[in-house]
mmCIF file with all atom_site columns, C-alpha atoms in Angstrom:
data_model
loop_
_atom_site.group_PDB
_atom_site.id
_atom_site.type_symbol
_atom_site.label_atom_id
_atom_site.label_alt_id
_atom_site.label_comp_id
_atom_site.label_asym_id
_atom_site.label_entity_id
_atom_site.label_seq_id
_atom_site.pdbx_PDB_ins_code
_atom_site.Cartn_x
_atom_site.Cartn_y
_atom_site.Cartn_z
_atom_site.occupancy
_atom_site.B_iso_or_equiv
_atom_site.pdbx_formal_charge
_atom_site.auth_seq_id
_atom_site.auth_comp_id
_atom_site.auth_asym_id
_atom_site.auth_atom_id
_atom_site.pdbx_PDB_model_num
ATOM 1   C CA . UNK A 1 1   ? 31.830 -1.014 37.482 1.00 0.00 ? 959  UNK A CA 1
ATOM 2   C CA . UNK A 1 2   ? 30.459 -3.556 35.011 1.00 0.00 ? 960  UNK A CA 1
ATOM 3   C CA . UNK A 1 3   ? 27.896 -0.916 33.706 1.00 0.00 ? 961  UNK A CA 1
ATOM 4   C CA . UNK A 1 4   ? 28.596 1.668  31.442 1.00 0.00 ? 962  UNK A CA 1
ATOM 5   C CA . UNK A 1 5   ? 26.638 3.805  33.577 1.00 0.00 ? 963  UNK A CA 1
ATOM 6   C CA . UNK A 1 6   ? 28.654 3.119  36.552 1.00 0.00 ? 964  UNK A CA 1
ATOM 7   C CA . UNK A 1 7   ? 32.144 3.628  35.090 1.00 0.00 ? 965  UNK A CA 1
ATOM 8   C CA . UNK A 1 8   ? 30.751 6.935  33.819 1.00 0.00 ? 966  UNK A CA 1
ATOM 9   C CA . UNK A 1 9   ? 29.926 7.715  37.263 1.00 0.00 ? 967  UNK A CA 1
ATOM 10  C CA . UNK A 1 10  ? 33.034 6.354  38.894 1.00 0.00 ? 968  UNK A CA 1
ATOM 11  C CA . UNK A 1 11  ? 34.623 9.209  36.244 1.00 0.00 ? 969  UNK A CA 1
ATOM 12  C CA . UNK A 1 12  ? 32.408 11.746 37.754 1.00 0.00 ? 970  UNK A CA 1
ATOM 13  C CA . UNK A 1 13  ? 33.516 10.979 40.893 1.00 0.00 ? 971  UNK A CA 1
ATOM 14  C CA . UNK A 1 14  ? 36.942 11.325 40.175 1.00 0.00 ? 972  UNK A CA 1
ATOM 15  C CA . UNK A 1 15  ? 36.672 14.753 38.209 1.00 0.00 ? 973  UNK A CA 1
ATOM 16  C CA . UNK A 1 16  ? 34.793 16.050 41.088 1.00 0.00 ? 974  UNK A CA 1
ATOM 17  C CA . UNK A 1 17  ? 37.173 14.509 43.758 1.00 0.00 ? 975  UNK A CA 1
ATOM 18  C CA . UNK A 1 18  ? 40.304 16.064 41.891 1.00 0.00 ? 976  UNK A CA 1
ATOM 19  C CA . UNK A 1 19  ? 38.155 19.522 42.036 1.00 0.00 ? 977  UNK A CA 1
ATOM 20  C CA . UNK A 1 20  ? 39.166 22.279 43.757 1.00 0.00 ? 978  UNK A CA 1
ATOM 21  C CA . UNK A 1 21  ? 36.981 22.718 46.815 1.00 0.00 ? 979  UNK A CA 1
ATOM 22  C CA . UNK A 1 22  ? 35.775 25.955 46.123 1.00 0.00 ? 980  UNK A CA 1
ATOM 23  C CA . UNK A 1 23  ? 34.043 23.525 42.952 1.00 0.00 ? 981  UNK A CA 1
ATOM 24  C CA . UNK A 1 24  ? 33.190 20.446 44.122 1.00 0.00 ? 982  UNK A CA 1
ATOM 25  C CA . UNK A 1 25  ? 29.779 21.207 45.595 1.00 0.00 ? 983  UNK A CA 1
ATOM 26  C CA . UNK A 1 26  ? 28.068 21.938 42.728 1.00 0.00 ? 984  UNK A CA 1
ATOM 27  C CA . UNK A 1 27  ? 29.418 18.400 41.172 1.00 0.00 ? 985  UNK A CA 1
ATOM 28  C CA . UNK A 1 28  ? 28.080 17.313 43.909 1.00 0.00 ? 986  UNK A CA 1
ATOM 29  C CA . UNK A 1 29  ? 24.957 18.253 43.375 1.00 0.00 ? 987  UNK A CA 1
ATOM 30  C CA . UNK A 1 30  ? 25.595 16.970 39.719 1.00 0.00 ? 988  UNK A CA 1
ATOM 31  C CA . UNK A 1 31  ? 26.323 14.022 41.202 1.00 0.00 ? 989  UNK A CA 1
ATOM 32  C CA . UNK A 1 32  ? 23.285 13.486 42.979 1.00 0.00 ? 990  UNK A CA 1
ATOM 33  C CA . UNK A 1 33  ? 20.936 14.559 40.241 1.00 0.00 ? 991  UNK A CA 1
ATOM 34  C CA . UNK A 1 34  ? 22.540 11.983 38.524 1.00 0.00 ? 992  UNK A CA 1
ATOM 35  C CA . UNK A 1 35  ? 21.299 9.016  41.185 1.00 0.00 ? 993  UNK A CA 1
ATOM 36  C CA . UNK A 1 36  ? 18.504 10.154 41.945 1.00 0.00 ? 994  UNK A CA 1
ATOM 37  C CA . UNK A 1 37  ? 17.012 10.899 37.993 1.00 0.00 ? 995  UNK A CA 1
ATOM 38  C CA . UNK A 1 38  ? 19.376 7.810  36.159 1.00 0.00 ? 996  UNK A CA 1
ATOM 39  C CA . UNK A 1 39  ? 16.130 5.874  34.666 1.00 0.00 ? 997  UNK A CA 1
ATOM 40  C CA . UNK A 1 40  ? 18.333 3.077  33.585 1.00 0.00 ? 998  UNK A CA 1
ATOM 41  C CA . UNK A 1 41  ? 21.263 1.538  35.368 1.00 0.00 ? 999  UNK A CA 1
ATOM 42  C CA . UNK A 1 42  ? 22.928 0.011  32.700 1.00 0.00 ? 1000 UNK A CA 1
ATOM 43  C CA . UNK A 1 43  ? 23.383 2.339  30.060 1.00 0.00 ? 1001 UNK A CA 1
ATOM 44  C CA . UNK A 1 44  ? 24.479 6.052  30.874 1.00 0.00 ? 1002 UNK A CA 1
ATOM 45  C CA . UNK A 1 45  ? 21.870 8.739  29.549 1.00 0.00 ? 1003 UNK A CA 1
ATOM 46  C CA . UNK A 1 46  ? 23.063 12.167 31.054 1.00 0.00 ? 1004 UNK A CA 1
ATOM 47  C CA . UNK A 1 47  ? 25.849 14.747 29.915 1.00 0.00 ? 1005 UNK A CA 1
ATOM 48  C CA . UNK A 1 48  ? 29.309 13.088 29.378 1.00 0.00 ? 1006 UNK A CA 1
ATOM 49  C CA . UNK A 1 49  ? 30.789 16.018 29.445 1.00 0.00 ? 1007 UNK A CA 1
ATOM 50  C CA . UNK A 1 50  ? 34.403 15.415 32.365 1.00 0.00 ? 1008 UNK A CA 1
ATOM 51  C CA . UNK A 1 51  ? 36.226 18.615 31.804 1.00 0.00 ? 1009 UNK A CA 1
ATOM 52  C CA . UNK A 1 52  ? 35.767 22.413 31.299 1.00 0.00 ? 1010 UNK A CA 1
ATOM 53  C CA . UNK A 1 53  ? 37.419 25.280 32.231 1.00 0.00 ? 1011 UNK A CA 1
ATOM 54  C CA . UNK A 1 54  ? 37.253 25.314 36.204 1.00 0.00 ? 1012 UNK A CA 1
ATOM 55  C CA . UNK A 1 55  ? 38.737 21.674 36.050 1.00 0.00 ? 1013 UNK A CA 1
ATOM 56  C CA . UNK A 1 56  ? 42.521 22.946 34.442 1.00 0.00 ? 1014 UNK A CA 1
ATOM 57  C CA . UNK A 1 57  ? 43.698 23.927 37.293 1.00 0.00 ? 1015 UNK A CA 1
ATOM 58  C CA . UNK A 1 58  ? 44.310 20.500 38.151 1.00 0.00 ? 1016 UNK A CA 1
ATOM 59  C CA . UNK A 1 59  ? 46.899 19.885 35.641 1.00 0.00 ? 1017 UNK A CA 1
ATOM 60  C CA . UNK A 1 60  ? 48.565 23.412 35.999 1.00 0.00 ? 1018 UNK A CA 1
ATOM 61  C CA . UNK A 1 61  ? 49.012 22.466 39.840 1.00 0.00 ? 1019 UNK A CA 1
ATOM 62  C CA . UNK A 1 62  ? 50.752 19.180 38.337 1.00 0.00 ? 1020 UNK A CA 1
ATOM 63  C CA . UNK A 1 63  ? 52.539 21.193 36.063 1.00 0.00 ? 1021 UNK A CA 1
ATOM 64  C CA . UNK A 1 64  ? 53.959 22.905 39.016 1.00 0.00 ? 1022 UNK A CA 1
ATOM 65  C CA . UNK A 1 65  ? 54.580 20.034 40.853 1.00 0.00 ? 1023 UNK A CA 1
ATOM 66  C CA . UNK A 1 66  ? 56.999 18.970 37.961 1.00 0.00 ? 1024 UNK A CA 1
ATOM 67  C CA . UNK A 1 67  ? 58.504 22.198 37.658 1.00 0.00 ? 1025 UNK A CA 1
ATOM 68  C CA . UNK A 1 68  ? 59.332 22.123 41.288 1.00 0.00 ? 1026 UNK A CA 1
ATOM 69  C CA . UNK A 1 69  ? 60.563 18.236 41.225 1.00 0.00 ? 1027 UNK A CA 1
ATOM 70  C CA . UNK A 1 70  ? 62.629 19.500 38.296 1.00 0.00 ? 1028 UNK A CA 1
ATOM 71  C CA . UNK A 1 71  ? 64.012 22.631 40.148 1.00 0.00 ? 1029 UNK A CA 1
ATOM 72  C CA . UNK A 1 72  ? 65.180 20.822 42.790 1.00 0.00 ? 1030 UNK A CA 1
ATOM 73  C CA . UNK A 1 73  ? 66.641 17.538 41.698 1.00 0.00 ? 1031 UNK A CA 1
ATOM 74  C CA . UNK A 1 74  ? 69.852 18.547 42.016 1.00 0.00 ? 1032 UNK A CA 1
ATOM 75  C CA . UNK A 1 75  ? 69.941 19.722 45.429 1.00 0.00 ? 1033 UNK A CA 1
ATOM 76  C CA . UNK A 1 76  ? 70.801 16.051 47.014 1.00 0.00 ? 1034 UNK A CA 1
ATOM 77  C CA . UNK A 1 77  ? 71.398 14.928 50.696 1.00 0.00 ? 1035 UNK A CA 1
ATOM 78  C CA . UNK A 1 78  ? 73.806 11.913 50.348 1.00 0.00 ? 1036 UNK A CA 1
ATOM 79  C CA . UNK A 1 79  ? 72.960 11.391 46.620 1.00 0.00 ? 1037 UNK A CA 1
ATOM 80  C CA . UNK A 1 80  ? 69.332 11.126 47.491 1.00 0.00 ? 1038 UNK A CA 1
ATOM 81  C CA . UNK A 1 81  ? 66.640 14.118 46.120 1.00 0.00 ? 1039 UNK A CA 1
ATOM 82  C CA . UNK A 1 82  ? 64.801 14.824 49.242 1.00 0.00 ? 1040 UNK A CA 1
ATOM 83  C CA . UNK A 1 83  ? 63.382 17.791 48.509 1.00 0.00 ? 1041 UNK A CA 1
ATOM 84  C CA . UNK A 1 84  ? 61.828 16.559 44.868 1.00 0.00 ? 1042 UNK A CA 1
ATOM 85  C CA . UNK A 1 85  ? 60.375 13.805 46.908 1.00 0.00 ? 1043 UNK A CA 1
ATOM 86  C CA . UNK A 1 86  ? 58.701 15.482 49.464 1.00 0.00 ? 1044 UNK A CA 1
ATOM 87  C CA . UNK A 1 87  ? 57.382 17.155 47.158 1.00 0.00 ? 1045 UNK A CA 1
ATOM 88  C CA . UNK A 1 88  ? 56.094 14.446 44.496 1.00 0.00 ? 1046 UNK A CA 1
ATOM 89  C CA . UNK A 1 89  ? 54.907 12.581 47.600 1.00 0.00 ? 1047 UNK A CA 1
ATOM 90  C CA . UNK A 1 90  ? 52.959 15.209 49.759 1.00 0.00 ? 1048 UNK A CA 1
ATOM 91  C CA . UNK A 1 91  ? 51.465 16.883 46.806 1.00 0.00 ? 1049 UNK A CA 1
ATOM 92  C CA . UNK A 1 92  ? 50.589 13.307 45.209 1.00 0.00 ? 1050 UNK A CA 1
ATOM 93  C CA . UNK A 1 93  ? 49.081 12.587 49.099 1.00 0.00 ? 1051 UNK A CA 1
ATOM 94  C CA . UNK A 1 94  ? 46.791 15.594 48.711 1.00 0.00 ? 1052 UNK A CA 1
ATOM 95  C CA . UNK A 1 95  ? 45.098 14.902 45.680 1.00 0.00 ? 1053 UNK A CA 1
ATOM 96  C CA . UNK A 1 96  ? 44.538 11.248 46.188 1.00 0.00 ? 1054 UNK A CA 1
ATOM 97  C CA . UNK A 1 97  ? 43.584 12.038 49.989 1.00 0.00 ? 1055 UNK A CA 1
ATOM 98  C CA . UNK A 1 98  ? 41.064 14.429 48.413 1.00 0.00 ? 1056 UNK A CA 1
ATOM 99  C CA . UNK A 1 99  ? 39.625 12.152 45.511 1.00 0.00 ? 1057 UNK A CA 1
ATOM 100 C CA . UNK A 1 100 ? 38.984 9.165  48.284 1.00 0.00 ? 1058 UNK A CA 1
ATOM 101 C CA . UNK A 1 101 ? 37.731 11.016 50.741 1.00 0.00 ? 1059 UNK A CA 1
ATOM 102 C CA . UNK A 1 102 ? 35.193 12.558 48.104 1.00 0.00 ? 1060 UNK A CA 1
ATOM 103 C CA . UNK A 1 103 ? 34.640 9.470  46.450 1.00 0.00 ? 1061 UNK A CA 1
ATOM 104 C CA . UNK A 1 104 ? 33.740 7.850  50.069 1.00 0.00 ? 1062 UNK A CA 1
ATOM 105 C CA . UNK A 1 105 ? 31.092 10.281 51.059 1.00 0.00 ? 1063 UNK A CA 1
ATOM 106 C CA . UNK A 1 106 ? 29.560 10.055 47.771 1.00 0.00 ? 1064 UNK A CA 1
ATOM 107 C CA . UNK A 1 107 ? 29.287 6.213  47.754 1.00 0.00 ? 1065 UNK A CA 1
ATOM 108 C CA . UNK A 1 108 ? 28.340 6.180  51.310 1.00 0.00 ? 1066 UNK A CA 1
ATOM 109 C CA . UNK A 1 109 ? 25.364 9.009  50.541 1.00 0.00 ? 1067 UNK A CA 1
ATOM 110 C CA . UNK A 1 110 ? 24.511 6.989  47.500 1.00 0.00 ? 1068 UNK A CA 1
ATOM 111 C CA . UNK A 1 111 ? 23.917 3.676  49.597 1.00 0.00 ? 1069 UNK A CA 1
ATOM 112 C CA . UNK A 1 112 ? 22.130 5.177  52.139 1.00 0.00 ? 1070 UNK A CA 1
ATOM 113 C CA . UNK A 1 113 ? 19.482 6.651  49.205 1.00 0.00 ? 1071 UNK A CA 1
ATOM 114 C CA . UNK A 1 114 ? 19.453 2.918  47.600 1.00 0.00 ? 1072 UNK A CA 1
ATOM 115 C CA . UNK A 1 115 ? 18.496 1.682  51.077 1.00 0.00 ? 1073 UNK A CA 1
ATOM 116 C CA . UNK A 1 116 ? 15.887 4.452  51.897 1.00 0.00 ? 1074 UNK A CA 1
ATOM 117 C CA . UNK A 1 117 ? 14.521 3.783  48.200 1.00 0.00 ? 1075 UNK A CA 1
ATOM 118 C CA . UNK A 1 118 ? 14.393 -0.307 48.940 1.00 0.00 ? 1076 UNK A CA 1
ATOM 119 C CA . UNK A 1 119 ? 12.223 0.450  52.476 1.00 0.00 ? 1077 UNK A CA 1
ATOM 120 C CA . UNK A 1 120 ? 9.962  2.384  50.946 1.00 0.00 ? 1078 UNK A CA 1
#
């Protein structure tokens, strides 16, 4: 990420990873307009636009999360709060489970067009 192109992608990325799944195909296919069309790889030329509508319910699912840490961290098991951290951890497990394993294919898909590009 030394370009300001790539840390606008590396956002991207991360907006689309954090999508739900229902979503994240067409920022896919965002994503890979994007590679294949950028003109210059320094500066970034394309939409910056990160959020809209479809990408709230993100947050509202964290705002849940915190409800539910809040709900129960009262119910304790030996003066620990289990329950909140099962489910700070497992929910926190999800998203960044989803966001890598987005974030890999894309990388991995955008490497293999570099190399095709390079051998031909």
């Amino acid at each position: 990420m030394n370009t300001p192109f790539e840390m606008m992608l590396a956002l991207k990325v991360f907006n689309a990873g954090a999508m739900p799944k229902r979503l994240q195909g067409i920022a896919w296919e965002e994503l890979i307009r994007e590679v294949q069309t950028a003109e210059d790889d320094y500066f970034y030329l394309g939409i910056e636009e990160l959020t809209n509508p479809t990408w709230m319910e993100q947050p509202l699912k964290q705002m849940l999360k915190a409800l539910s840490i809040i709900v129960f961290r009262k119910k304790l098991v030996r003066g620990i709060p289990f329950i909140s951290m099962a489910i700070g951890a497992g929910s926190n497990y999800q998203m960044t489970r989803s966001v890598s394993e987005f974030a890999q294919k894309f990388y991995q898909y955008r490497y293999l067009l570099e190399k095709k590009a390079d051998g031909e």
